[in-house]
CSV table of C-alpha atoms in Angstrom, one decimal:
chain,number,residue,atom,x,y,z
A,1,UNK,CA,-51.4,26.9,20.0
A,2,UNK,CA,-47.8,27.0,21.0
A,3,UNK,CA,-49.0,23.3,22.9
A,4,UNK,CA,-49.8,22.2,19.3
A,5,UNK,CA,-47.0,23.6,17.4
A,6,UNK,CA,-44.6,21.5,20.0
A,7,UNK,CA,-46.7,18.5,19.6
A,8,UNK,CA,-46.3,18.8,16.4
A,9,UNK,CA,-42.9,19.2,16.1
A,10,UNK,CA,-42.4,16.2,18.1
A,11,UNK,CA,-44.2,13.6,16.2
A,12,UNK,CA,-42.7,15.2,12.7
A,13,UNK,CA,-38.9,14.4,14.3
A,14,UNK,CA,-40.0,11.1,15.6
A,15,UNK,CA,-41.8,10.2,12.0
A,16,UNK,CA,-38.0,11.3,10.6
A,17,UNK,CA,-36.3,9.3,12.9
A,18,UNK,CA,-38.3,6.2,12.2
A,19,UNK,CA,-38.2,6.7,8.5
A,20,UNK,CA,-34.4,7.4,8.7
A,21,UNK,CA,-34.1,4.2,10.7
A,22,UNK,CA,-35.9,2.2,9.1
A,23,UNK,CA,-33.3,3.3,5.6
A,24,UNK,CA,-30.7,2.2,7.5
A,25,UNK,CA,-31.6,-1.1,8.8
A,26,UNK,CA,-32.3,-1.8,5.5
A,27,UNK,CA,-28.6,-0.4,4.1
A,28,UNK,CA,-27.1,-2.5,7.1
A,29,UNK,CA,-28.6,-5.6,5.2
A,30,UNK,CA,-26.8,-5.0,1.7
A,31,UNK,CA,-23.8,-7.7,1.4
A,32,UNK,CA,-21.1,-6.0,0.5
A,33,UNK,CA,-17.2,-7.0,0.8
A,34,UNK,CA,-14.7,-4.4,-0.8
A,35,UNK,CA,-11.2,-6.2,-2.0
A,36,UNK,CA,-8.5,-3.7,-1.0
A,37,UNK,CA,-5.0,-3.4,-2.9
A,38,UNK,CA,-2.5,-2.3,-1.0
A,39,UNK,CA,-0.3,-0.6,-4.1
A,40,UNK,CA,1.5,1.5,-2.4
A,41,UNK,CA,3.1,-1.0,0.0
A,42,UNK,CA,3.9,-3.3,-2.8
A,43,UNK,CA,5.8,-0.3,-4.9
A,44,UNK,CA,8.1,1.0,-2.1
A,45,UNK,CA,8.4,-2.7,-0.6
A,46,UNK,CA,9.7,-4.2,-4.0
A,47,UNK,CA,13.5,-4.5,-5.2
A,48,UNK,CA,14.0,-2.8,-8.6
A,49,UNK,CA,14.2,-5.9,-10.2
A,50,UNK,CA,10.8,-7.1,-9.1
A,51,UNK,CA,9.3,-3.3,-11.5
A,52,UNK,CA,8.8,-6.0,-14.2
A,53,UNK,CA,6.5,-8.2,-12.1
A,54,UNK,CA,4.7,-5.5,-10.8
A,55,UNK,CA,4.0,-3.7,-14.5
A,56,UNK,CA,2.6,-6.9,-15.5
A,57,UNK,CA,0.3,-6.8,-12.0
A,58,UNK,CA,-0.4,-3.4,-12.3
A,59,UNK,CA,-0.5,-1.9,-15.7
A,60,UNK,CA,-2.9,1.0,-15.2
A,61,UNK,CA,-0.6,2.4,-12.6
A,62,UNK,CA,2.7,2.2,-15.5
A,63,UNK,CA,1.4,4.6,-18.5
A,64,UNK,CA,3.5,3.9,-21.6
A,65,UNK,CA,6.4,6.6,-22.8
A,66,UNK,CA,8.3,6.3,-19.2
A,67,UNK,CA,11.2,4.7,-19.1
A,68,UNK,CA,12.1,2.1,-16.4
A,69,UNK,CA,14.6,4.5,-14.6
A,70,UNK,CA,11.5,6.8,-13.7
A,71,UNK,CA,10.0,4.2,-11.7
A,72,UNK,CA,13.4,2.6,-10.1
A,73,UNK,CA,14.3,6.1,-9.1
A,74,UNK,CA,11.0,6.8,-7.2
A,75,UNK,CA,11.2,3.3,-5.1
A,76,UNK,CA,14.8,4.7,-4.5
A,77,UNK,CA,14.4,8.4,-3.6
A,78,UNK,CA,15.0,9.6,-0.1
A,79,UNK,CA,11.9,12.0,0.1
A,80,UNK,CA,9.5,9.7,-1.6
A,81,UNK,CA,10.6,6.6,0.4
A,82,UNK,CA,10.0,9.4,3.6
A,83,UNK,CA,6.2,9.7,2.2
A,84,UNK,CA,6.1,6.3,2.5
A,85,UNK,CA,7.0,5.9,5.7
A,86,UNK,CA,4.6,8.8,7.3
A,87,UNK,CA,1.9,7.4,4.7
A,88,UNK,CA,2.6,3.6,7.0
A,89,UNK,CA,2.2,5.3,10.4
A,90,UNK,CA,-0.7,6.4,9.5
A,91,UNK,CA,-2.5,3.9,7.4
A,92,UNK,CA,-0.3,1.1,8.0
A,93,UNK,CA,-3.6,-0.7,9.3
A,94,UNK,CA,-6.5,-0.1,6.8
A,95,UNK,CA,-8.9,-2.0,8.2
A,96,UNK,CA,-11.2,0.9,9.7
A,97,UNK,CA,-11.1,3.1,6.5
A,98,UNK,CA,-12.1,-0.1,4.6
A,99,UNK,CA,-14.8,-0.3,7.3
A,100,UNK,CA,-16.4,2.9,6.3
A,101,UNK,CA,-15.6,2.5,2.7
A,102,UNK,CA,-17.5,-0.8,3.0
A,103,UNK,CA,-20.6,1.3,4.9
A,104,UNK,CA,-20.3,3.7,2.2
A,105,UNK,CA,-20.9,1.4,-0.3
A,106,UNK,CA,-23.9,0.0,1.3
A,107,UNK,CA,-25.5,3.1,0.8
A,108,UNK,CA,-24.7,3.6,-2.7
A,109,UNK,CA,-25.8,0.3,-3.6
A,110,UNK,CA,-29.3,0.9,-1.4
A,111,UNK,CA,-29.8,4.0,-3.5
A,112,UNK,CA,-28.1,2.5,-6.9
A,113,UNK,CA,-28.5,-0.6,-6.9
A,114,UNK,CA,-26.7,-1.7,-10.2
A,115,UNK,CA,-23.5,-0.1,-9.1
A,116,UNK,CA,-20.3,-2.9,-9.1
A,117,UNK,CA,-18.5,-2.7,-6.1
A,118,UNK,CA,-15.1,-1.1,-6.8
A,119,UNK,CA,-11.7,-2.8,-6.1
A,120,UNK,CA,-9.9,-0.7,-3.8
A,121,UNK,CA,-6.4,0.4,-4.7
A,122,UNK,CA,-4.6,2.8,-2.3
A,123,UNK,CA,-1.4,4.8,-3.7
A,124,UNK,CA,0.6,7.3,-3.2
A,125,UNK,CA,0.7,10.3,-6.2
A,126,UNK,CA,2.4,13.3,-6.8
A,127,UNK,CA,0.2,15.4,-4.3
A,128,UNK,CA,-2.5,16.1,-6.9
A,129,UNK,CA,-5.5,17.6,-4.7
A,130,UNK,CA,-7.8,17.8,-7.8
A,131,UNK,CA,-7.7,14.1,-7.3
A,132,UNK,CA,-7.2,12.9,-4.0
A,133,UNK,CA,-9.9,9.6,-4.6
A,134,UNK,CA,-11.0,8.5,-8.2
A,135,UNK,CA,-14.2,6.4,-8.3
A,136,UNK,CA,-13.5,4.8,-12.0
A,137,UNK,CA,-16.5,2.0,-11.8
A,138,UNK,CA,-15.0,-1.9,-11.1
A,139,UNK,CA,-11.6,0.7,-9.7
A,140,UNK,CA,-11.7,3.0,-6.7
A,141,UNK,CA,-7.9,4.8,-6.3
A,142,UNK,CA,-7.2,6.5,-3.3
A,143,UNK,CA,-4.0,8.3,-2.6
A,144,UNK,CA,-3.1,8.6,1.0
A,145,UNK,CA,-0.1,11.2,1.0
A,146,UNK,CA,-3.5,13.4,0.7
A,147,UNK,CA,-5.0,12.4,4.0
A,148,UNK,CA,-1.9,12.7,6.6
A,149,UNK,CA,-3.6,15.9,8.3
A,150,UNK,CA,-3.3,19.6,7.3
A,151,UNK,CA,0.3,21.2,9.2
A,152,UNK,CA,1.9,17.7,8.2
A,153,UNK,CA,5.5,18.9,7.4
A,154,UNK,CA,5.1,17.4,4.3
A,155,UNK,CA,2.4,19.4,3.0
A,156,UNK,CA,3.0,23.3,1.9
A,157,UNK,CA,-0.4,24.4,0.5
A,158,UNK,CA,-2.7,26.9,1.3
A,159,UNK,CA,-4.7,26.5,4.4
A,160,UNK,CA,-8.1,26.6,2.7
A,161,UNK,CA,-6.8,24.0,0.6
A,162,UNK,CA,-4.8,21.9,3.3
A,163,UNK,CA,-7.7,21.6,5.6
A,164,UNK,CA,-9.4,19.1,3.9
A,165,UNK,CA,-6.2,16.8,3.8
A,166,UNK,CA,-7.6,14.9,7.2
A,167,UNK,CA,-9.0,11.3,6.8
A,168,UNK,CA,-12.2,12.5,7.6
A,169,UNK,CA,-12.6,13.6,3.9
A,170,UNK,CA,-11.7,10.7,2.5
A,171,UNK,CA,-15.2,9.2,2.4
A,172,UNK,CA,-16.4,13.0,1.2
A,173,UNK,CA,-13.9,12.7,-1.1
A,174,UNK,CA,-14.9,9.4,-2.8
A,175,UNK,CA,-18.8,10.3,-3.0
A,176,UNK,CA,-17.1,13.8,-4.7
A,177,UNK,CA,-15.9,11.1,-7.5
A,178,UNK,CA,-19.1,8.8,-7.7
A,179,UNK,CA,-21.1,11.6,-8.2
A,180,UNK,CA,-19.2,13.1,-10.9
A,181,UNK,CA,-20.1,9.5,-13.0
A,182,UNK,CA,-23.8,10.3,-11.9
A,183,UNK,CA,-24.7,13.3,-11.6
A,184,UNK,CA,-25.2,14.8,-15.4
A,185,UNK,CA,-23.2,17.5,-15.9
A,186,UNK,CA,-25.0,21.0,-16.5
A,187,UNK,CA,-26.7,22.0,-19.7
A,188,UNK,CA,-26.7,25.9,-19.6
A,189,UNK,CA,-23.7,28.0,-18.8
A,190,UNK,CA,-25.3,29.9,-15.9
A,191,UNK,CA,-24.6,30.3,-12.1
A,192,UNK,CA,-27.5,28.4,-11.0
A,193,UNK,CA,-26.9,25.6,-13.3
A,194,UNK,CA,-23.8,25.0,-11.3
A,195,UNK,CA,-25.4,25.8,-8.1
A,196,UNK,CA,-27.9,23.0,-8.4
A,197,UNK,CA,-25.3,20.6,-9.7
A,198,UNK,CA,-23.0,21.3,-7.1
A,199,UNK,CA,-26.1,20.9,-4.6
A,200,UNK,CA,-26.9,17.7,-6.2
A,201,UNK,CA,-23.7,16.5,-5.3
A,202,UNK,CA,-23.6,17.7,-1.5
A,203,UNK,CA,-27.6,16.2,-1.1
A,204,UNK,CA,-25.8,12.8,-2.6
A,205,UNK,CA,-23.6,13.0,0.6
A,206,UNK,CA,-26.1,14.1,2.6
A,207,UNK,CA,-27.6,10.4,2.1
A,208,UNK,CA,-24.6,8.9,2.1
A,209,UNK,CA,-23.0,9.4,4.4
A,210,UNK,CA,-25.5,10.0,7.1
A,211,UNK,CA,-22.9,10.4,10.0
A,212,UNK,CA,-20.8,13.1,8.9
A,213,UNK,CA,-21.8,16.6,9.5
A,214,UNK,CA,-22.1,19.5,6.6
A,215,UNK,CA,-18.8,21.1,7.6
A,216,UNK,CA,-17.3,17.5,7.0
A,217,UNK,CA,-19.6,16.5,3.5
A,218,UNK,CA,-18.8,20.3,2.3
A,219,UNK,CA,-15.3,20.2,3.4
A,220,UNK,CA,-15.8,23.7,5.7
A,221,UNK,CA,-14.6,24.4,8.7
A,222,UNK,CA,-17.4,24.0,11.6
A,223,UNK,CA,-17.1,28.1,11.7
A,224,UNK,CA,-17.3,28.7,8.3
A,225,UNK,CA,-20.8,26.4,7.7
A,226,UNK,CA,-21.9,29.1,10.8
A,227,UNK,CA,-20.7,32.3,8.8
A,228,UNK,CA,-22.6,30.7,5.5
A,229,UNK,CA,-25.9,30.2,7.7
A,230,UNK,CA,-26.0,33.2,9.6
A,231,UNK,CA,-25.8,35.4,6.2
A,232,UNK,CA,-27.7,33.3,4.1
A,233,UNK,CA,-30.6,36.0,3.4
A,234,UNK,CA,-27.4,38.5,2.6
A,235,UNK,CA,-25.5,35.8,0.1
A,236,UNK,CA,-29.5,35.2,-1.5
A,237,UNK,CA,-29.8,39.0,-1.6
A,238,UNK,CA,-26.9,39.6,-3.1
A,239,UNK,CA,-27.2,36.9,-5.8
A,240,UNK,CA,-30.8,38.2,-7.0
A,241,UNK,CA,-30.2,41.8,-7.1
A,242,UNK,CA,-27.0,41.5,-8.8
A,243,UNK,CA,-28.9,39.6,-11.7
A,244,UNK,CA,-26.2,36.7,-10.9
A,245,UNK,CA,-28.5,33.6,-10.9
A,246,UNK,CA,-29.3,33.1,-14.5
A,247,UNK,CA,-26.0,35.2,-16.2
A,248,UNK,CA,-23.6,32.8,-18.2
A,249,UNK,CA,-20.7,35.1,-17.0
A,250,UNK,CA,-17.4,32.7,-16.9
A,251,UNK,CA,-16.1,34.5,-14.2
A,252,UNK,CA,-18.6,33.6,-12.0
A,253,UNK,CA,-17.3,30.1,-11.4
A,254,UNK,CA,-14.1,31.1,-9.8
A,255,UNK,CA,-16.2,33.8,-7.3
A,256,UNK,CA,-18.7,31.4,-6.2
A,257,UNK,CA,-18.2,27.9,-7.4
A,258,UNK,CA,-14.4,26.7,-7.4
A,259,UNK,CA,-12.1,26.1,-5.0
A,260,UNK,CA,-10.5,29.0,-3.5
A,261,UNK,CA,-9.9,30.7,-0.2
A,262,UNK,CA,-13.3,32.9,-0.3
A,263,UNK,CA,-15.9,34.0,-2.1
A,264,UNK,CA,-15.6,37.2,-4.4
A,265,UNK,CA,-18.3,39.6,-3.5
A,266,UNK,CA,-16.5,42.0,-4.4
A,267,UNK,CA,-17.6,43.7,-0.8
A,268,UNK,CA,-15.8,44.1,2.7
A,269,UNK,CA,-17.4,40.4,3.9
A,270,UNK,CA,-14.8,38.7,1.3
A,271,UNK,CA,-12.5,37.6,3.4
A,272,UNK,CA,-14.8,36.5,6.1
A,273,UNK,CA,-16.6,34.5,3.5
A,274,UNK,CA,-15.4,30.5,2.3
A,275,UNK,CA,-14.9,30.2,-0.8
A,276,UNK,CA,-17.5,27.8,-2.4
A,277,UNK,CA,-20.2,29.8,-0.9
A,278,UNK,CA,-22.7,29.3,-4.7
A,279,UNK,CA,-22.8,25.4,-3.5
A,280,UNK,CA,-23.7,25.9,-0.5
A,281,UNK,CA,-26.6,28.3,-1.4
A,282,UNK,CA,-27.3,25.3,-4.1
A,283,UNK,CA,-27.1,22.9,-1.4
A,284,UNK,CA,-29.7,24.7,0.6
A,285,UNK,CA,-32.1,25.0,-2.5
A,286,UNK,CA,-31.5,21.5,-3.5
A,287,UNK,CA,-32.6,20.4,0.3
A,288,UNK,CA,-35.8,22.4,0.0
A,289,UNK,CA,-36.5,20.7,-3.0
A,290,UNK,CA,-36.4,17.0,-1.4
A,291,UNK,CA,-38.2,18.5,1.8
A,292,UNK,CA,-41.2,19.5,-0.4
A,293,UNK,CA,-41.2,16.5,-2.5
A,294,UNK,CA,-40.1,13.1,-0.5
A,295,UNK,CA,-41.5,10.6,-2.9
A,296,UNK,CA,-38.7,12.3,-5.3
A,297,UNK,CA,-36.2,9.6,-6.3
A,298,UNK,CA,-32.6,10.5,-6.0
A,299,UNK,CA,-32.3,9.2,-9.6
A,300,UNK,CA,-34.8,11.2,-10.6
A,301,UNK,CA,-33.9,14.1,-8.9
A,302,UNK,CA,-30.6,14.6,-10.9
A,303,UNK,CA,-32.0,14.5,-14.1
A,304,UNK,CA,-33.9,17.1,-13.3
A,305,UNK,CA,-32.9,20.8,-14.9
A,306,UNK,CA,-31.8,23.1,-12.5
A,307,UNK,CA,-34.2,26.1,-13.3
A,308,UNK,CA,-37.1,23.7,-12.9
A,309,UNK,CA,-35.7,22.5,-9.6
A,310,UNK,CA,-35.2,25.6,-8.2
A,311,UNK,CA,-38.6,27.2,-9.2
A,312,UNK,CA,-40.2,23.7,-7.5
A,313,UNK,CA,-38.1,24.0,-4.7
A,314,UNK,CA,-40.0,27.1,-2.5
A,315,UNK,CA,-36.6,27.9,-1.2
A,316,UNK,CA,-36.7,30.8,1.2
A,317,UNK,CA,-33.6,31.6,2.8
A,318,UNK,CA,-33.9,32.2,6.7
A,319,UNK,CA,-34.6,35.7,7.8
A,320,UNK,CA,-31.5,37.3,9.4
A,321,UNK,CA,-32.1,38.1,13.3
């Protein structure tokens, strides 16, 4: 028996393999080229005088009601022509992001196939973390004072927030923005609702970006995607004999689901926990989901409702040892 079980094992990994490979021979075959726009080397490397020229290049990045003297006195300032410079030592050389945003869009287009491929503008913003990339169809805007790498003497956020300010989450970080143009946003005010949305989005970058791991796609620390699978049968627990899964409580959202530096349990495991932990659990649900039904199409599988998906999806949380 334990022969078979070993056998069997073996030809289901190799049957993943070959099916996995044979996806991405196929993705490697999609032409695509992205055009990137360096707009953050020609707004610090221009002469006040040029602003006009560059308005009339770039009017998107000039919203109307600030005056001229705004602009002049950002190409001017000490600190922000000192962003600048650290943003230049770093990504002076674009060539391998543009690389993986190129892979990255290979995938998308396997998967989507209608989707235009985006120009690429990269910038440097006023340290909004809420939007470090924005997918915006024919536009894709990324802001590089975001990616210089968490302890940067620049940076003084939180550590649960500054830890995903490494280049490593800038692909995570684009599929973040894609999916919020793709995914349909939830229909019923409930935990689960956002659970299954949010593990929508993480199974997107599960198949997107196929070489990242789930600390990375999640934006976890390796330690923390541990913590989250070794109580997984707790965090489950919890959720169903608390009555959490289908309660419309607004609260709820900032325990489980937003950004924060854990998860409110309310319960000495809090600070132990990262924050987040509801899409994770959806994540996990979501992954049953596809492993029970492959011939599922990813288009298909976010229109689906989330309490339909998760009553398809036989998820079982492992047992704790």
């Amino acid at each position: 028996m334990k022969k078979f079980l070993v056998l069997f094992t073996l030809v289901f990994a190799i049957v993943s393999c070959e099916k996995k490979s044979k996806v991405e021979k196929a993705v490697e075959e999609i032409p695509v080229e992205v055009k990137v726009v360096r707009f953050d080397k020609a707004f610090f490397e221009s002469k006040p005088e040029e602003l006009a020229n560059l308005k009339a290049e770039y009017p998107f990045f000039f919203p109307d009601g600030n005056d001229d003297k705004v602009w002049i006195e950002k190409m001017q300032n000490k600190d922000w022509r000192a962003l600048y410079s650290e943003v230049q030592k770093k990504y002076g050389n674009f060539s391998k992001q543009t690389t993986e945003i190129e892979d990255l869009f290979k995938h998308i287009k396997y998967y989507f196939p209608t989707v235009v491929t985006p120009t690429i503008y990269t910038v440097i913003g006023e340290m909004d973390y809420n939007n470090k990339a924005i997918y915006a169809n024919d536009k894709l805007i990324i802001a590089l004072e975001l990616y210089l790498g968490k302890g940067h003497e620049f940076y003084t956020f939180p550590e649960y927030i500054e830890q995903n300010f490494e280049e490593r989450q800038m692909m995570p970080d684009v599929v973040s923005s894609f999916a919020m143009r793709t995914i349909p946003a939830p229909t019923e005010k409930s935990l689960l609702s956002e659970m299954i949305y949010y593990g929508k989005e993480l199974y997107l970058k599960d198949i997107l970006l196929p070489n990242y791991t789930d600390d990375e796609r999640i934006g976890y620390l390796p330690e923390q995607i541990t913590w989250c699978q070794e109580n997984e049968s707790y965090i489950w627990r919890f959720f169903v004999d608390e009555n959490l899964l289908y309660s419309s409580d607004s609260k709820l959202a900032n325990r489980f689901i937003n950004l924060a530096p854990f998860s409110k349990f309310y319960l000495e495991i809090d600070n132990e926990s990262p924050g987040r932990i509801g899409q994770w659990i959806g994540w996990q649900i979501v992954r049953s989901y596809m492993e029970n039904n492959p011939k599922m199409t990813v288009a298909d599988l976010f229109k689906m409702d989330a309490r339909e998906l998760f009553e398809k999806s036989k998820y079982k949380p492992k047992k704790n040892e």
